[in-house]
mmCIF file of C-alpha atoms in Angstrom:
data_model
loop_
_atom_site.group_PDB
_atom_site.id
_atom_site.type_symbol
_atom_site.label_atom_id
_atom_site.label_comp_id
_atom_site.label_asym_id
_atom_site.label_seq_id
_atom_site.Cartn_x
_atom_site.Cartn_y
_atom_site.Cartn_z
ATOM 1 C CA UNK A 1 0.000 0.000 0.000
ATOM 2 C CA UNK A 2 1.159 3.461 -0.676
ATOM 3 C CA UNK A 3 1.193 6.146 1.910
ATOM 4 C CA UNK A 4 -1.406 8.840 1.604
ATOM 5 C CA UNK A 5 -0.169 11.875 -0.294
ATOM 6 C CA UNK A 6 3.162 10.352 -1.316
ATOM 7 C CA UNK A 7 3.363 10.165 -5.112
ATOM 8 C CA UNK A 8 6.759 8.432 -4.970
ATOM 9 C CA UNK A 9 5.045 5.281 -3.712
ATOM 10 C CA UNK A 10 3.245 5.113 -7.067
ATOM 11 C CA UNK A 11 5.906 6.529 -9.370
ATOM 12 C CA UNK A 12 5.317 4.059 -12.209
ATOM 13 C CA UNK A 13 1.560 4.577 -12.385
ATOM 14 C CA UNK A 14 1.949 8.332 -11.890
ATOM 15 C CA UNK A 15 4.263 8.356 -14.912
ATOM 16 C CA UNK A 16 1.735 6.350 -16.938
ATOM 17 C CA UNK A 17 -1.099 8.743 -16.057
ATOM 18 C CA UNK A 18 1.069 11.724 -17.015
ATOM 19 C CA UNK A 19 1.725 10.096 -20.397
ATOM 20 C CA UNK A 20 -1.957 9.224 -20.846
ATOM 21 C CA UNK A 21 -3.022 12.790 -20.134
ATOM 22 C CA UNK A 22 -0.308 14.395 -22.263
ATOM 23 C CA UNK A 23 -0.551 12.114 -25.285
ATOM 24 C CA UNK A 24 -4.307 11.489 -25.301
ATOM 25 C CA UNK A 25 -6.610 13.287 -22.889
ATOM 26 C CA UNK A 26 -5.342 16.849 -23.409
ATOM 27 C CA UNK A 27 -5.451 16.349 -27.193
ATOM 28 C CA UNK A 28 -9.169 15.475 -27.275
ATOM 29 C CA UNK A 29 -12.044 17.841 -27.925
ATOM 30 C CA UNK A 30 -13.795 18.954 -24.740
ATOM 31 C CA UNK A 31 -16.940 16.912 -25.285
ATOM 32 C CA UNK A 32 -16.192 13.223 -25.752
ATOM 33 C CA UNK A 33 -18.877 10.786 -24.610
ATOM 34 C CA UNK A 34 -18.060 8.022 -22.139
ATOM 35 C CA UNK A 35 -18.206 5.185 -24.704
ATOM 36 C CA UNK A 36 -15.731 6.928 -26.998
ATOM 37 C CA UNK A 37 -13.506 7.851 -24.057
ATOM 38 C CA UNK A 38 -13.396 4.224 -22.868
ATOM 39 C CA UNK A 39 -12.564 3.040 -26.380
ATOM 40 C CA UNK A 40 -9.846 5.682 -26.824
ATOM 41 C CA UNK A 41 -8.225 4.869 -23.478
ATOM 42 C CA UNK A 42 -8.338 1.151 -24.292
ATOM 43 C CA UNK A 43 -6.668 1.782 -27.659
ATOM 44 C CA UNK A 44 -4.057 3.991 -26.001
ATOM 45 C CA UNK A 45 -3.217 1.290 -23.453
ATOM 46 C CA UNK A 46 -2.798 -1.228 -26.272
ATOM 47 C CA UNK A 47 -0.506 1.185 -28.111
ATOM 48 C CA UNK A 48 1.374 1.968 -24.886
ATOM 49 C CA UNK A 49 2.077 -1.710 -24.179
ATOM 50 C CA UNK A 50 2.569 -3.081 -27.692
ATOM 51 C CA UNK A 51 4.019 -0.297 -29.850
ATOM 52 C CA UNK A 52 5.216 2.721 -27.878
ATOM 53 C CA UNK A 53 8.954 2.696 -27.119
ATOM 54 C CA UNK A 54 9.967 3.478 -23.529
ATOM 55 C CA UNK A 55 13.298 5.017 -22.623
ATOM 56 C CA UNK A 56 13.413 2.948 -19.423
ATOM 57 C CA UNK A 57 13.217 -0.226 -21.558
ATOM 58 C CA UNK A 58 16.054 0.590 -23.960
ATOM 59 C CA UNK A 59 13.448 2.129 -26.304
ATOM 60 C CA UNK A 60 11.489 -1.109 -26.631
ATOM 61 C CA UNK A 61 7.778 -1.477 -25.980
ATOM 62 C CA UNK A 62 6.894 -3.112 -22.647
ATOM 63 C CA UNK A 63 5.785 -6.283 -24.446
ATOM 64 C CA UNK A 64 9.021 -6.487 -26.457
ATOM 65 C CA UNK A 65 11.081 -5.884 -23.324
ATOM 66 C CA UNK A 66 9.176 -8.541 -21.385
ATOM 67 C CA UNK A 67 9.541 -11.101 -24.175
ATOM 68 C CA UNK A 68 13.309 -10.563 -24.331
ATOM 69 C CA UNK A 69 13.565 -11.054 -20.568
ATOM 70 C CA UNK A 70 11.389 -14.189 -20.685
ATOM 71 C CA UNK A 71 13.572 -15.591 -23.472
ATOM 72 C CA UNK A 72 16.684 -14.887 -21.388
ATOM 73 C CA UNK A 73 15.199 -16.669 -18.366
ATOM 74 C CA UNK A 74 14.183 -19.646 -20.529
ATOM 75 C CA UNK A 75 17.710 -19.833 -21.937
ATOM 76 C CA UNK A 76 19.181 -19.820 -18.421
ATOM 77 C CA UNK A 77 16.696 -22.502 -17.335
ATOM 78 C CA UNK A 78 17.675 -24.640 -20.332
ATOM 79 C CA UNK A 79 21.372 -24.147 -19.622
ATOM 80 C CA UNK A 80 20.942 -25.107 -15.972
ATOM 81 C CA UNK A 81 18.550 -27.929 -16.811
ATOM 82 C CA UNK A 82 15.858 -26.642 -14.488
ATOM 83 C CA UNK A 83 13.038 -27.260 -16.961
#
């Protein structure tokens, strides 16, 4: 649990929300209905995870970064004979 009023406890999600607001929300017209807003946010999250490069991940998308790490772990497991 994070402490009340301490944004550093939630730094990763705070960064995501900043990106969401900057790259999507603030670019929208003022009157977007709830169905369209839900769809747009869903599309943005898909883009964020599958396509958007992140500087903290060596400019790979989160999914690409995760797959590389999973492949590395599998290779280590195979080398050690743990699987």
